[in-house]
Amino acid sequence: MTTVEDLPAGANDARGRVAELHAIREQVRRGPSERATEAQRAKGKLTARERIELLLDEDSFNEVEPLRRHRATGFGLEAKKPYTDGVITGWGTVHGRTVFVYAHDFRIFGGALGEAHATKIHKIMDMAIQAGAPLVSLNDGAGARIQEGVSALAGYGGIFQRNTKASGVIPQISVMLGPCAGGAAYSPALTDFVFMVRETSQMFITGPDVVRAVTGEEITQNGLGGADVHAETSGVCHFAYDDEQTCLEEVRYLLSLLPANNRENPPAVPCEDPADRSGDALLDLVPADGNRPYDMRKVIEEIVDDGEYLEVHERWATNIICALSRFDGKVVGTIANQPQSLAGVLDIEASEKAARFVQMCDAFNIPIVTLLDVPGFLPGVDQEHGGIIRHGAKLLYAYCNATVPRISIVLRKAYGGAYIVMDSQSIGADLTYAWPTNEIAVMGAEGAANVIFRKQIAEADDSEAMRTRMVKEYKSELMHPYYAAERGLVDDVIDPADTRRTLIRALDMLRTKHADLPARKHGNPPQ
Ligand SMILES: CCC(=O)SCCNC(=O)CCNC(=O)[C@H](O)C(C)(C)COP(=O)(O)OP(=O)(O)OC[C@H]1O[C@@H](n2cnc3c(N)ncnc32)[C@H](O)[C@@H]1OP(=O)(O)O
């Protein structure tokens, strides 16, 4: 590695100094060694600089502290003091808007975080918060740098504290691009979105070796914390892709849907898709029979601009859909029950997924549209013992607390607590609509009749005939589509074909909505 001491004698005039600067810069740009770069490529991974280039607009990157080196001693560190100290930090633009970025360089100490490395990240995080611009971390690091002991741990503490301070102020996106252990996994968990790449990225608190030593379990890195595990099972990761290029392209797309900070609105774009386009296909997409499944994604495609949306947590808690899209060019978050997965029931994971999404939308001034077709909360011992009460309460709390424009539409059934939770008028939705196929009730007619007419059914000569009669009676009394509208509990019953038009007009009216919550330090949400 070139150092100032290595430069030729006589390089002391201005030109010499500039040549020296360029030599050092070239050294910084190349990174530690060709061998380390080849090892990175052999694992199917790009280098930190290549990733930054893919993330940012061409030639927009401005590096901060490229010449930083650690001052740690012991364990041979004195002899190993690479520029950057294993993390590249700076800012650039994505679609012309400022974004701050830091990228671990796995080639240097496995991307592990030491004191200097940490203070570089702290600086860029502080700058992002002060500038009110998103922060993207490109993670490929082994956690705390073991040789630097408590200094490394303290460095992570500073990152966690800043992640938390920035939460709800600027969008924070974590992109996992290698094996990320310990703090390199905790910090992303504090951010708004986590992206992963299949096969090459993993997240775990302790790696397979420690797992084997402590529990005796044999597991691979991917089996323990690969992209599919976190996208489908744990819910830690929001988006998973097959390669780094696609992953970084999708990060750019997500950024195009988010505001720079909590004081701004997400960027609007001109819209060619007519605001009053009729959704004639909708009636056929949703079977009138409440027990028949269908794909709610098709409904979303039909009503949003150009059928385009970005689904968050696509493969986790698939019984609920959370998606970002545009209506008439303006960004909206949609939460919808998915009848083709677990009949669209609300369970622990669905509640957690939707609650986080509602909070994110509320923090970043993204109006919320809720599409209901929900049979209720999932009954069962596992759910009760797993804490469905407090997890379901998270979703309730998130909606009740949200001050962004909120519109809900009951497509088909909406029963019991799940109806209330999914942004009913009673918990503060600004406007609520129903299709004529709606059934809003405490529970389905069969269940209702079994409870309230139990005695009559039991005592009847023909119990089944009595049950059928009572179900019919309950349906005609209480489950007709106009029951809620007559009581002012939905604002209107609309033709499904008018859904897009109705939403766009309502969203337009609500654009200037202003609602304050009582002054308080913060709430105490269920956990
Ligand atoms: C906030 C609290 C915390 O962060 S505690 C977490 C501490 N970190 C860990 O326990 C992770 C330890 N490392 C590992 O498990 C593996 O290195 C992982 C991350 C899975 C990567 O494995 P693999 O792809 O096979 O790479 P490797 O082991 O050959 O490592 C590459 C080079 O990086 C180094 N390295 C690794 N981890 C650290 C670390 N924590 N501190 C300092 N250096 C680390 C390795 O020694 C290796 O260096 P070299 O290339 O041989 O010079």
Short mmCIF file of N, CA, C and O and ligand atoms in Angstrom, two decimals, residues 43 45 80 106-113 141-147 152-153 156-157 160 179-186 202 204-210 221, ligand 1:
data_model
loop_
_atom_site.label_atom_id
_atom_site.label_comp_id
_atom_site.label_asym_id
_atom_site.label_seq_id
_atom_site.Cartn_x
_atom_site.Cartn_y
_atom_site.Cartn_z
N LYS A 43 -17.22 -15.12 -4.45
CA LYS A 43 -18.43 -15.40 -3.66
C LYS A 43 -19.68 -14.86 -4.34
O LYS A 43 -20.78 -14.89 -3.78
N LYS A 45 -20.10 -11.68 -5.19
CA LYS A 45 -20.44 -10.37 -4.62
C LYS A 45 -19.68 -9.26 -5.34
O LYS A 45 -18.58 -9.44 -5.83
N LYS A 80 -1.55 -3.08 10.05
CA LYS A 80 -2.64 -3.24 9.07
C LYS A 80 -3.59 -2.06 9.23
O LYS A 80 -4.51 -2.09 10.08
N PHE A 106 -16.02 -5.65 2.69
CA PHE A 106 -15.74 -6.96 3.33
C PHE A 106 -14.27 -7.35 3.18
O PHE A 106 -13.74 -8.16 3.94
N ARG A 107 -13.61 -6.74 2.20
CA ARG A 107 -12.21 -7.10 1.95
C ARG A 107 -11.30 -6.62 3.09
O ARG A 107 -10.15 -7.04 3.20
N ILE A 108 -11.81 -5.70 3.89
CA ILE A 108 -11.00 -5.16 4.98
C ILE A 108 -11.58 -5.65 6.30
O ILE A 108 -12.72 -5.28 6.67
N PHE A 109 -10.87 -6.49 7.01
CA PHE A 109 -11.32 -7.07 8.29
C PHE A 109 -12.72 -7.67 8.17
O PHE A 109 -13.53 -7.57 9.10
N GLY A 110 -13.05 -8.24 7.04
CA GLY A 110 -14.39 -8.82 6.85
C GLY A 110 -15.50 -7.80 7.05
O GLY A 110 -16.62 -8.15 7.43
N GLY A 111 -15.17 -6.52 6.78
CA GLY A 111 -16.19 -5.45 6.95
C GLY A 111 -16.51 -5.20 8.42
O GLY A 111 -17.46 -4.48 8.73
N ALA A 112 -15.71 -5.80 9.32
CA ALA A 112 -16.02 -5.66 10.76
C ALA A 112 -15.79 -4.22 11.22
O ALA A 112 -14.93 -3.51 10.72
N LEU A 113 -16.57 -3.83 12.21
CA LEU A 113 -16.62 -2.43 12.63
C LEU A 113 -15.71 -2.16 13.82
O LEU A 113 -15.85 -2.77 14.89
N GLY A 141 -20.77 -7.09 6.50
CA GLY A 141 -19.79 -6.98 7.57
C GLY A 141 -20.04 -7.95 8.71
O GLY A 141 -21.16 -8.35 9.00
N ALA A 142 -18.94 -8.26 9.37
CA ALA A 142 -18.95 -9.33 10.38
C ALA A 142 -19.28 -8.84 11.78
O ALA A 142 -19.02 -9.53 12.75
N GLY A 143 -19.82 -7.63 11.90
CA GLY A 143 -20.17 -7.14 13.23
C GLY A 143 -19.00 -6.46 13.90
O GLY A 143 -18.07 -5.97 13.24
N ALA A 144 -19.01 -6.47 15.23
CA ALA A 144 -17.97 -5.77 15.99
C ALA A 144 -16.58 -6.35 15.68
O ALA A 144 -16.41 -7.57 15.65
N ARG A 145 -15.60 -5.44 15.47
CA ARG A 145 -14.23 -5.90 15.16
C ARG A 145 -13.62 -6.45 16.45
O ARG A 145 -13.40 -5.71 17.42
N ILE A 146 -13.37 -7.74 16.41
CA ILE A 146 -13.00 -8.45 17.64
C ILE A 146 -11.74 -7.85 18.27
O ILE A 146 -11.66 -7.67 19.49
N GLN A 147 -10.77 -7.45 17.45
CA GLN A 147 -9.50 -6.93 17.98
C GLN A 147 -9.69 -5.62 18.73
O GLN A 147 -8.84 -5.21 19.51
N ALA A 152 -15.22 -1.21 19.74
CA ALA A 152 -16.10 -1.60 18.63
C ALA A 152 -17.54 -1.68 19.11
O ALA A 152 -18.47 -1.22 18.42
N LEU A 153 -17.73 -2.23 20.29
CA LEU A 153 -19.10 -2.35 20.80
C LEU A 153 -19.71 -0.96 20.99
O LEU A 153 -20.88 -0.72 20.64
N TYR A 156 -20.98 0.46 17.83
CA TYR A 156 -22.32 0.00 17.44
C TYR A 156 -23.40 0.70 18.24
O TYR A 156 -24.46 1.05 17.71
N GLY A 157 -23.12 0.92 19.54
CA GLY A 157 -24.10 1.64 20.36
C GLY A 157 -24.45 2.98 19.72
O GLY A 157 -25.63 3.36 19.64
N PHE A 160 -26.79 2.39 16.77
CA PHE A 160 -28.17 2.05 17.19
C PHE A 160 -28.90 3.30 17.67
O PHE A 160 -30.08 3.51 17.38
N PRO A 179 -22.46 -11.81 4.61
CA PRO A 179 -22.78 -12.37 5.92
C PRO A 179 -22.73 -11.27 6.97
O PRO A 179 -21.68 -10.69 7.20
N CYS A 180 -23.86 -10.97 7.58
CA CYS A 180 -23.92 -9.85 8.53
C CYS A 180 -24.27 -10.39 9.91
O CYS A 180 -25.35 -10.94 10.12
N ALA A 181 -23.32 -10.23 10.82
CA ALA A 181 -23.50 -10.82 12.14
C ALA A 181 -23.58 -9.73 13.20
O ALA A 181 -23.12 -8.60 12.99
N GLY A 182 -24.16 -10.08 14.34
CA GLY A 182 -24.18 -9.19 15.50
C GLY A 182 -24.77 -7.83 15.18
O GLY A 182 -25.89 -7.71 14.67
N GLY A 183 -23.97 -6.79 15.47
CA GLY A 183 -24.45 -5.42 15.27
C GLY A 183 -24.83 -5.14 13.83
O GLY A 183 -25.72 -4.33 13.55
N ALA A 184 -24.17 -5.83 12.88
CA ALA A 184 -24.48 -5.61 11.47
C ALA A 184 -25.87 -6.16 11.13
O ALA A 184 -26.41 -5.90 10.05
N ALA A 185 -26.46 -6.92 12.04
CA ALA A 185 -27.84 -7.39 11.85
C ALA A 185 -28.80 -6.57 12.71
O ALA A 185 -29.94 -6.32 12.30
N TYR A 186 -28.34 -6.13 13.88
CA TYR A 186 -29.22 -5.35 14.77
C TYR A 186 -29.57 -3.99 14.18
O TYR A 186 -30.71 -3.55 14.25
N GLN A 202 -26.62 -13.00 4.44
CA GLN A 202 -27.20 -13.66 5.61
C GLN A 202 -27.23 -12.66 6.77
O GLN A 202 -26.42 -11.74 6.82
N PHE A 204 -27.56 -12.85 11.04
CA PHE A 204 -27.78 -13.59 12.30
C PHE A 204 -27.08 -12.88 13.44
O PHE A 204 -26.12 -12.15 13.23
N ILE A 205 -27.60 -13.12 14.62
CA ILE A 205 -26.96 -12.55 15.80
C ILE A 205 -25.70 -13.33 16.11
O ILE A 205 -24.65 -12.76 16.39
N THR A 206 -25.78 -14.65 16.05
CA THR A 206 -24.58 -15.48 16.19
C THR A 206 -24.57 -16.49 15.04
O THR A 206 -25.60 -17.07 14.70
N GLY A 207 -23.41 -16.69 14.44
CA GLY A 207 -23.28 -17.54 13.26
C GLY A 207 -23.40 -19.03 13.59
O GLY A 207 -23.49 -19.44 14.76
N PRO A 208 -23.35 -19.88 12.54
CA PRO A 208 -23.52 -21.32 12.71
C PRO A 208 -22.53 -21.94 13.69
O PRO A 208 -22.89 -22.86 14.43
N ASP A 209 -21.30 -21.42 13.75
CA ASP A 209 -20.30 -22.02 14.65
C ASP A 209 -20.73 -21.87 16.11
O ASP A 209 -20.64 -22.80 16.90
N VAL A 210 -21.22 -20.68 16.44
CA VAL A 210 -21.65 -20.43 17.82
C VAL A 210 -22.91 -21.25 18.11
O VAL A 210 -23.05 -21.84 19.19
N GLN A 221 -25.02 -21.26 6.93
CA GLN A 221 -25.27 -19.81 7.06
C GLN A 221 -26.61 -19.44 6.43
O GLN A 221 -27.39 -18.69 7.01
C1 LIG B 1 -22.58 -5.61 18.49
C2 LIG B 1 -22.05 -6.95 18.88
C3 LIG B 1 -21.49 -7.71 17.74
O1 LIG B 1 -21.46 -7.28 16.63
S1 LIG B 1 -20.92 -9.25 18.13
C4 LIG B 1 -20.59 -9.98 16.60
C5 LIG B 1 -19.14 -10.30 16.40
N1 LIG B 1 -18.99 -10.95 15.12
C6 LIG B 1 -19.05 -12.29 14.96
O2 LIG B 1 -19.25 -13.07 15.86
C7 LIG B 1 -18.85 -12.79 13.56
C8 LIG B 1 -17.56 -13.53 13.43
N2 LIG B 1 -17.29 -13.84 12.03
C9 LIG B 1 -17.94 -14.82 11.39
O3 LIG B 1 -18.77 -15.54 11.93
C10 LIG B 1 -17.56 -15.03 9.97
O4 LIG B 1 -16.35 -14.34 9.73
C11 LIG B 1 -18.62 -14.51 9.00
C12 LIG B 1 -19.09 -13.09 9.32
C13 LIG B 1 -19.83 -15.46 9.03
C14 LIG B 1 -18.03 -14.47 7.56
O5 LIG B 1 -17.51 -15.73 7.27
P1 LIG B 1 -16.61 -15.92 5.96
O6 LIG B 1 -17.35 -15.38 4.77
O7 LIG B 1 -16.23 -17.35 5.92
O8 LIG B 1 -15.35 -14.99 6.15
P2 LIG B 1 -14.11 -15.21 7.14
O9 LIG B 1 -14.53 -15.86 8.39
O10 LIG B 1 -13.00 -15.83 6.39
O11 LIG B 1 -13.71 -13.70 7.48
C15 LIG B 1 -13.12 -12.83 6.51
C16 LIG B 1 -12.07 -12.01 7.22
O12 LIG B 1 -12.73 -11.21 8.18
C17 LIG B 1 -12.17 -11.42 9.47
N3 LIG B 1 -13.23 -11.30 10.46
C18 LIG B 1 -14.39 -11.95 10.48
N4 LIG B 1 -15.12 -11.56 11.50
C19 LIG B 1 -14.40 -10.61 12.13
C20 LIG B 1 -14.63 -9.80 13.28
N5 LIG B 1 -15.79 -9.83 13.93
N6 LIG B 1 -13.67 -8.94 13.66
C21 LIG B 1 -12.53 -8.85 12.98
N7 LIG B 1 -12.25 -9.58 11.88
C22 LIG B 1 -13.18 -10.44 11.47
C23 LIG B 1 -11.61 -12.82 9.41
O13 LIG B 1 -10.61 -12.99 10.39
C24 LIG B 1 -11.07 -12.85 8.00
O14 LIG B 1 -9.87 -12.12 8.00
P3 LIG B 1 -8.66 -12.54 7.02
O15 LIG B 1 -9.18 -12.33 5.63
O16 LIG B 1 -8.37 -13.96 7.31
O17 LIG B 1 -7.56 -11.60 7.39
#
